[in-house]
Amino acid sequence: MSRLDAASLLASPSPPRAKPHTRGRFLYLVSATLAVLCASLALLIFLALRPSTPNPNPSPNYAELFLSLGSNDTAAAHLRALTLHPHVAGTKANSHTARYVLSALSSLSFPSHITPYSVLLSYPVHRSLSLSSPGRGAATSFSLKQETYRDDPYAAAAAEAIPTFYAYAASGSVSAEAVYANYGRTEDFAYLASRGVAVAGKVALARYGKIHCEDIAHNARAAGAAAAVVYPDPKEYGGAAGEAPFPDSRWLPPTGVQVGSLFRGVGDPTTPMWASSDGCERLSVEEAMGTDDMPLIPALPVSARDAMEIHGAMGGAAAPASWQGRKDTPVYHLGPGPAVLNLTYLGNDTMATIENVFAVIEGAEEPDRYVILGNHRDAWTFGASDPNSGTAAMIELAQRFSMLQKQGWKPRRTIIFCSWDAEEYGLTGSTEWVEENQEMLSSKAVAYLNIDVSVVGPGFLPSTTPQLDELLQEITKVVQDPDNSSQTVYDSWIKANGSPRFLRLGDGGSDYSAFVQHAGIPSMNIVFGEGPGYPVYHSLYDDYVWMAKFGDPGFRRHVAAASIWGMMALRLANDEIIPFNYMSYAIELEAYTKVLEKEVKGRNVTCSPLYNSIRDLRTAATEVNNEQKELQKQLMSKQLNKDSLKIRQLNDRLMQAERAFTSREGIFKQEWFKHLVYGPSDQNDWDTAVYPGIANAIASARSSNTSASWKSVQHEIYRVARAVTQASAVLSGRLT
């Protein structure tokens, strides 16, 4: 695939072109350079103060050195430089950020390159929304514009932001009565049907808070709605009644709008199930826009201020208490009408070029084994939290690795840095790369370590595949808590949750999706900032000022995130024996199966095959743990060389066991997703479903309630049991 320079980028005529601020760019690069010099000085001080040792050739403690080199100023400088302008995928502004990341990584003497892909992206051409209602006089036309805030240093750059829209929304005009659908879930539309509230042909008004916009639009279409309008309710995003919004607090201003993509698939819509390579087979744009993964109805995101005016004009029965808003908002009514919404959306769905950026630190002993670190770079607006808090952390981490190299460090295995593009549209850049390189990754990838949003506030929230749980706990015990220097991240994690709390990686929330759910590669994602989200998510106000005032004052959390990320990479790249422990998997699968057993109770369905396979996995995990300990003893006593074939064979089994949880056929009703243990919920792309194929089969069986449908549930249980048995066989390394 040929590489493209900035001048040859394909770009839609509709996105605004960013105008580089030459002086500002220079100042930020100077700031970044000074930060690097400070970190280098820290390195010299560390080396000078290190206690002397009688050993004439001491081996540096690279982990300790790595942790000592964290630089708040470096992270802050890179974040400022990355967030000067809004940078949506496929635009010149985002091409500038690609060049920035490429320059930052290549300046560290890491071989770096850009891999472009041609993919289907979506931009707005025209939007309008007006409200009319009997007795209200002239119709109200909404501006659909996010206002800049007091003393906004990015006010000029804000004018470059693409107008608020939903990517891949269907073009069209609708004039119809509004119906209030709460969070837009299937159960919300079912409630409206039970109350006799007609949704067919209406405009569904829904709020964020439980599911993402693509699922809201999908559910609205399934209920017969002609269009959808979605807003961030002050109850979830505006703070307490009377509380001032950003810039005086962390809360979303009244004109704030949460934009997003309505595509429910992954990757390039024109290349479903295969990579978007040069000369590849493609669906036409019309074919891609007509699939069931697309919303197929017009939809617009709006602000809370506009939504409150719509609510005030609606009639019908009052909505239930749980559907109501904050106490200072109007009483919400179900409708339909008498409020009529006149909505028009015209989109430009066009092929555009995206750019993934890569840098490589080649392994000294096992260059054909990859530890992969990834973060996406594109943003709907400025992207200070999502995603460039992660980008800044990745560059800061890379600079530390460069300093380690100058002290003689060479990783045993290859480390690859990945800056993904077009994640916001549908995990596009990472998905295309994984699809294009799947066979190589299947045999060579040790693990994928992702950070999307690295920081939105206090509190540590990791997501992993279970064999990484133990290692992550060990790492957090040596990283200082960014909000309390007297304790470690592990200490605060335990205090907050009582025990280590892990989420799993079955959802479609970030770039780990293709690695875990399609390729079966052990993975991790971490973030500082617990809770369902942060108020300025995907809005104009996710800028450097919000981050510096509320997300991470002092940028200590950025450094802590980079420290955990980097320490995970160091251990996975340097340890002779890959530090995986599959016992966590066996324990968790048993707990999942007990829940499943309750779900199918009273049906002609048995979970015995799953229990039997999990028992085998527990045995295999115990055996391989004992084998790891024995080989480690032999390494320590010099009875075994670190390049021994025994170690290589053991590591291969540890790597490949996760692959065994996947199936070529994919999960029931969602064939691209291959992992039979973790996948996205069919009802909410941002929820992890355990045993997703079984869950989908149960949902279908409950709907049809036929013996054939429950037999399908049993079939899915057998499929998972076979996968778990295969994982046990891979771990044990024995043929039948």
XYZ file of C-alpha atoms in Angstrom, residues 92-575:
484
model
C -6.522 18.170 6.814
C -6.504 18.985 10.518
C -6.330 15.301 11.398
C -3.587 14.792 8.833
C -1.620 17.419 10.761
C -2.035 15.411 13.970
C -0.798 12.299 12.135
C 2.345 14.210 11.103
C 2.768 15.476 14.659
C 2.665 11.954 16.113
C 4.914 10.636 13.343
C 7.446 13.394 14.021
C 7.334 12.874 17.780
C 7.961 9.123 17.497
C 10.525 9.244 14.696
C 12.499 11.907 16.604
C 13.114 9.212 19.227
C 14.954 7.146 16.597
C 12.107 4.641 16.395
C 11.471 3.475 12.813
C 8.086 5.039 12.040
C 5.655 5.109 9.135
C 2.100 5.896 8.082
C -0.256 3.300 6.613
C -3.241 4.854 4.788
C -6.620 3.303 4.002
C -9.435 4.475 1.764
C -12.700 4.144 3.709
C -16.273 5.412 3.725
C -16.671 8.426 6.021
C -19.596 10.796 6.505
C -19.925 14.574 6.899
C -22.853 17.026 7.129
C -23.827 19.249 4.216
C -27.041 20.760 5.601
C -29.038 20.442 8.838
C -32.114 22.179 10.121
C -34.581 21.624 12.937
C -37.621 23.674 13.862
C -40.456 23.309 16.353
C -44.069 24.239 15.764
C -47.089 23.702 17.956
C -50.672 24.968 18.074
C -50.907 28.161 20.061
C -47.156 28.840 20.032
C -47.139 31.374 17.217
C -44.255 31.285 14.751
C -42.151 28.173 14.551
C -38.904 28.091 16.504
C -35.824 27.401 14.407
C -32.936 25.949 16.396
C -29.413 27.163 15.652
C -27.887 23.706 16.229
C -24.713 25.466 17.310
C -22.524 25.023 20.379
C -21.619 28.416 21.819
C -18.096 29.254 22.913
C -17.623 30.001 26.583
C -16.396 33.039 28.485
C -12.724 33.833 27.726
C -12.504 30.777 25.496
C -8.917 30.667 24.153
C -10.087 28.317 21.394
C -12.995 30.462 20.181
C -11.377 31.099 16.789
C -10.496 27.441 16.301
C -14.017 26.438 17.378
C -15.300 27.963 14.150
C -13.386 25.208 12.314
C -15.406 22.467 14.018
C -17.657 20.428 11.757
C -21.318 21.304 12.529
C -23.055 19.007 14.987
C -24.267 15.868 13.235
C -24.465 12.095 13.293
C -22.154 10.271 10.923
C -23.976 7.999 8.453
C -27.433 9.391 9.303
C -29.791 9.009 6.348
C -30.407 12.119 4.296
C -34.003 13.283 4.230
C -36.694 15.606 5.567
C -39.327 14.694 8.144
C -42.174 16.759 9.589
C -43.966 14.873 12.345
C -45.141 14.963 15.927
C -42.562 14.295 18.624
C -42.715 11.263 20.922
C -40.557 11.069 24.056
C -38.696 7.732 24.287
C -36.621 8.196 27.452
C -33.188 6.561 26.865
C -34.207 5.027 23.548
C -33.829 1.436 24.748
C -35.964 -1.409 23.456
C -37.757 -1.510 26.801
C -38.532 2.217 26.521
C -40.192 1.753 23.137
C -41.977 -1.322 24.510
C -43.351 0.839 27.336
C -44.657 3.395 24.838
C -46.400 0.596 22.942
C -47.945 -0.688 26.177
C -49.346 2.793 26.847
C -50.781 3.027 23.342
C -48.405 5.843 22.341
C -47.903 5.675 18.574
C -44.279 5.897 17.456
C -44.707 4.954 13.802
C -44.083 7.920 11.544
C -43.156 10.198 14.467
C -39.890 11.839 15.530
C -38.464 9.993 18.544
C -36.953 12.329 21.144
C -34.504 10.440 23.383
C -31.780 11.276 25.834
C -28.293 9.911 26.373
C -27.432 8.068 29.543
C -27.930 4.313 29.105
C -27.079 3.325 25.537
C -25.153 4.948 22.723
C -26.552 6.989 19.836
C -26.260 4.242 17.193
C -28.429 1.922 19.271
C -30.942 4.685 20.011
C -31.354 5.368 16.284
C -31.583 1.639 15.512
C -34.273 1.120 18.156
C -36.206 4.170 16.962
C -36.247 2.817 13.410
C -37.278 -0.634 14.649
C -40.208 0.995 16.466
C -41.293 2.711 13.254
C -40.052 6.231 13.948
C -39.402 8.404 10.900
C -36.491 10.257 12.544
C -34.651 10.581 15.852
C -33.435 13.533 17.925
C -31.085 12.822 20.855
C -29.884 15.161 23.604
C -27.732 15.148 26.781
C -30.160 15.560 29.672
C -29.124 18.035 32.398
C -29.931 15.320 34.941
C -26.915 13.304 33.734
C -24.710 15.944 32.114
C -25.591 19.299 33.703
C -24.823 18.855 37.395
C -27.139 19.937 40.187
C -29.897 22.477 39.567
C -28.388 25.953 39.732
C -24.815 24.734 39.369
C -22.799 26.742 36.850
C -21.553 24.810 33.800
C -18.085 24.757 32.281
C -15.860 26.808 32.475
C -16.919 27.260 36.116
C -17.420 23.529 36.693
C -16.920 20.263 34.855
C -20.535 20.136 33.639
C -21.725 20.473 30.048
C -22.999 23.951 29.061
C -26.673 24.181 27.986
C -25.729 24.452 24.292
C -23.427 21.431 24.455
C -24.123 18.662 21.934
C -22.819 15.094 21.980
C -22.072 14.041 18.413
C -21.181 10.541 17.216
C -21.521 7.811 14.623
C -24.700 5.841 13.947
C -22.892 2.934 12.267
C -23.453 -0.244 14.303
C -20.779 -2.212 12.471
C -16.987 -2.029 12.717
C -14.392 -0.903 10.219
C -14.954 0.428 6.725
C -18.627 -0.036 5.753
C -17.629 -0.800 2.141
C -15.443 -3.774 3.175
C -17.432 -5.823 5.705
C -15.506 -8.919 6.908
C -12.338 -8.044 4.951
C -9.619 -5.379 4.882
C -9.868 -2.130 2.921
C -6.664 -2.799 0.962
C -5.612 -1.320 -2.375
C -7.646 -2.814 -5.202
C -9.876 -4.810 -2.868
C -13.485 -5.844 -3.404
C -15.914 -3.182 -2.169
C -19.579 -2.529 -1.743
C -20.754 0.619 -3.464
C -21.475 3.598 -1.228
C -25.189 3.074 -1.864
C -24.958 -0.608 -0.911
C -22.969 0.164 2.243
C -25.415 2.899 3.311
C -28.339 0.511 2.816
C -27.243 -2.242 5.196
C -28.975 -2.952 8.490
C -25.906 -1.659 10.371
C -26.828 1.835 9.161
C -29.570 3.925 10.838
C -31.605 4.302 7.601
C -33.490 7.273 9.092
C -32.509 10.941 9.515
C -31.249 11.808 12.989
C -29.742 14.821 14.740
C -28.020 15.410 18.084
C -29.282 18.527 19.869
C -28.449 20.452 23.022
C -30.250 20.264 26.347
C -31.444 23.845 25.846
C -33.161 22.929 22.570
C -34.541 19.688 24.002
C -36.103 21.514 26.962
C -38.006 23.756 24.558
C -39.286 20.679 22.735
C -40.307 19.058 26.026
C -42.156 22.224 27.029
C -44.277 22.016 23.866
C -45.195 18.348 24.196
C -48.457 16.958 25.516
C -49.985 13.591 26.155
C -49.615 11.673 29.390
C -46.903 12.671 31.831
C -43.887 10.371 31.588
C -43.126 8.070 34.549
C -41.014 9.461 37.378
C -37.935 7.522 36.213
C -38.275 9.180 32.792
C -38.314 12.719 34.203
C -35.453 15.212 34.220
C -33.927 17.491 36.786
C -36.273 19.386 39.106
C -35.723 22.678 37.263
C -36.699 21.252 33.855
C -40.222 21.021 32.384
C -42.405 18.029 33.149
C -41.700 15.488 30.430
C -44.729 14.188 28.531
C -44.894 11.165 26.262
C -46.682 12.781 23.320
C -47.299 12.286 20.508
C -47.391 16.000 19.815
C -48.793 18.485 19.813
C -45.171 19.557 19.243
C -44.221 19.022 15.601
C -40.566 18.753 14.621
C -39.447 19.670 11.123
C -36.094 17.979 10.607
C -33.864 18.017 7.539
C -30.484 16.373 7.190
C -28.323 16.140 4.087
C -25.077 14.213 4.435
C -22.022 13.630 2.294
C -21.128 9.938 2.583
C -17.845 9.724 0.729
C -14.633 7.743 0.377
C -11.757 9.429 2.204
C -8.218 8.617 3.275
C -7.371 7.829 6.880
C -3.853 7.371 8.287
C -2.587 4.995 10.953
C 0.818 5.917 12.401
C 3.243 3.233 13.620
C 6.602 3.169 15.417
C 8.608 0.046 16.229
C 11.175 -0.908 18.862
C 12.557 -4.180 17.558
C 13.061 -6.994 20.033
C 16.586 -8.256 20.616
C 15.880 -11.966 21.215
C 12.348 -12.479 19.880
C 11.745 -9.840 17.206
C 8.891 -11.964 15.810
C 6.810 -11.578 18.980
C 4.809 -8.341 19.253
C 3.629 -6.334 22.247
C 1.290 -3.730 20.721
C 0.291 -0.402 22.287
C -2.522 1.564 20.665
C -4.506 4.779 20.959
C -6.707 6.530 18.418
C -5.925 10.075 17.364
C -9.039 11.406 15.574
C -11.614 13.418 17.528
C -15.066 14.864 16.893
C -13.833 18.251 18.143
C -10.686 19.184 20.113
C -10.452 15.780 21.774
C -8.538 16.697 24.931
C -9.963 13.739 26.826
C -11.199 11.594 23.959
C -8.739 10.558 22.661
C -5.712 12.813 22.965
C -5.207 12.376 26.687
C -4.238 8.873 25.580
C -2.127 10.152 22.661
C -0.188 12.476 24.963
C 0.368 9.627 27.422
C 1.614 7.371 24.611
C 4.179 9.906 23.380
C 5.320 10.595 26.957
C 5.713 6.841 27.484
C 7.632 6.489 24.202
C 10.047 9.217 25.257
C 10.793 7.292 28.434
C 11.487 4.151 26.408
C 13.881 6.165 24.254
C 15.762 7.227 27.370
C 15.953 3.610 28.515
C 17.457 2.681 25.156
C 20.201 5.252 25.709
C 21.042 3.384 28.917
C 21.381 0.088 27.074
C 17.850 -1.296 27.324
C 16.663 -3.533 24.537
C 13.321 -5.314 24.836
C 13.377 -9.060 24.402
C 10.278 -8.829 22.169
C 9.220 -6.190 19.656
C 7.118 -3.243 20.864
C 4.811 -1.551 18.347
C 3.188 1.856 18.920
C -0.049 2.427 16.970
C -1.864 5.733 16.483
C -5.218 4.771 14.983
C -7.375 6.925 12.751
C -11.182 7.108 12.341
C -11.971 5.266 15.561
C -14.908 7.582 16.113
C -16.615 6.442 12.906
C -16.564 2.746 13.775
C -13.136 1.650 15.091
C -12.127 1.969 11.449
C -8.336 2.353 11.407
C -7.579 -0.413 13.892
C -10.130 -2.785 12.384
C -8.734 -2.451 8.862
C -5.181 -3.025 10.109
C -6.121 -6.101 12.130
C -8.102 -7.542 9.227
C -5.197 -6.895 6.849
C -2.599 -8.424 9.193
C -4.671 -11.048 10.967
C -2.608 -14.111 10.046
C 0.614 -12.426 11.172
C -0.988 -11.197 14.378
C -2.492 -14.600 15.092
C 0.942 -16.211 15.216
C 3.016 -13.329 16.592
C 0.993 -10.973 18.829
C 1.599 -11.432 22.562
C -0.865 -8.777 23.734
C -2.580 -5.543 22.777
C -2.553 -2.703 25.330
C -5.057 0.073 24.570
C -5.711 3.499 25.972
C -8.458 5.593 24.432
C -9.373 8.236 26.987
C -6.560 8.028 29.529
C -7.930 10.612 31.947
C -11.284 12.215 32.805
C -10.966 12.378 36.582
C -9.911 10.431 39.690
C -10.236 6.674 40.146
C -8.660 3.775 38.258
C -10.839 1.651 35.983
C -9.156 -1.144 33.997
C -10.620 -3.581 31.492
C -8.758 -6.753 30.564
C -8.950 -10.257 29.283
C -8.610 -12.314 32.483
C -5.097 -13.768 32.007
C -3.745 -10.203 32.444
C -5.478 -9.561 35.789
C -2.627 -10.723 38.008
C 0.039 -8.818 36.090
C -1.941 -5.583 36.171
C -2.378 -5.892 39.934
C 1.382 -6.320 40.328
C 2.045 -3.251 38.193
C -0.392 -1.004 40.081
C 1.414 -1.887 43.324
C 4.543 -0.027 42.131
C 2.886 3.010 40.496
C 2.179 5.985 42.747
C -1.429 7.120 43.059
C -1.584 10.441 41.180
C -4.060 11.850 43.713
C -2.398 10.629 46.917
C 1.381 10.331 46.970
C 1.293 8.290 50.198
C -0.204 5.271 48.439
C -0.104 3.310 45.200
C -2.723 3.048 42.480
C -3.432 -0.449 43.798
C -4.132 0.934 47.295
C -6.676 3.465 46.029
C -8.198 0.885 43.677
C -8.783 -1.477 46.620
C -10.143 1.274 48.865
C -12.638 2.332 46.202
C -13.923 -1.153 45.384
C -13.024 -3.468 48.279
C -11.124 -5.678 45.850
C -9.637 -5.204 42.372
C -12.469 -4.440 39.963
C -11.992 -5.465 36.333
C -14.294 -4.821 33.420
C -14.087 -7.094 30.384
C -13.442 -6.228 26.760
C -16.540 -7.431 24.953
C -17.993 -4.028 24.097
C -17.419 -1.939 20.988
C -16.132 1.074 22.894
C -12.587 1.298 21.526
C -9.824 -0.138 19.388
C -9.330 -3.312 21.436
C -12.438 -4.660 19.710
C -10.705 -6.086 16.626
C -7.851 -7.497 18.692
C -10.001 -9.313 21.259
C -13.291 -9.979 19.533
C -12.043 -10.694 16.012
C -8.482 -12.003 16.435
C -8.478 -13.412 19.992
C -5.454 -11.484 21.282
C -5.077 -10.891 25.055
C -5.793 -7.194 25.646
C -6.105 -4.393 28.174
C -7.675 -0.932 28.345
C -7.234 1.516 31.225
C -8.637 4.912 32.173
C -8.447 7.251 35.148
C -11.937 8.497 35.929
C -14.708 6.176 37.009
C -18.391 6.449 36.250
C -20.617 6.192 33.170
C -18.785 8.947 31.293
C -17.771 12.556 31.573
C -20.023 15.543 30.914
C -18.270 17.131 27.916
C -17.880 13.846 26.007
C -17.910 14.314 22.191
C -18.740 18.013 22.574
C -16.989 21.264 21.665
C -15.964 21.669 25.308
C -13.638 18.646 25.447
C -10.646 20.959 25.166
C -7.340 21.600 26.910
C -8.911 24.077 29.345
C -11.443 21.481 30.567
C -8.671 18.918 31.017
C -6.302 21.286 32.834
C -9.053 22.573 35.161
C -11.123 19.462 35.814
C -9.866 16.304 34.116
C -6.288 16.337 35.358
C -4.990 19.496 37.034
C -1.227 19.064 37.193
C -1.257 16.188 34.659
C -0.250 13.624 37.281
C -2.961 11.196 36.116
C -1.575 11.303 32.576
C 1.813 10.249 33.922
C 0.289 7.500 36.080
C -1.624 6.129 33.089
C 1.556 6.159 30.995
C 3.448 4.469 33.834
C 0.967 1.590 34.121
C 0.764 1.273 30.330
C 4.529 1.270 29.960
C 5.175 -1.109 32.844
C 2.725 -3.587 31.339
C 4.614 -3.335 28.052
C 7.981 -3.725 29.779
C 6.925 -6.900 31.570
C 5.262 -8.439 28.511
C 8.189 -7.534 26.275
C 11.032 -8.368 28.699
C 10.008 -11.316 30.898
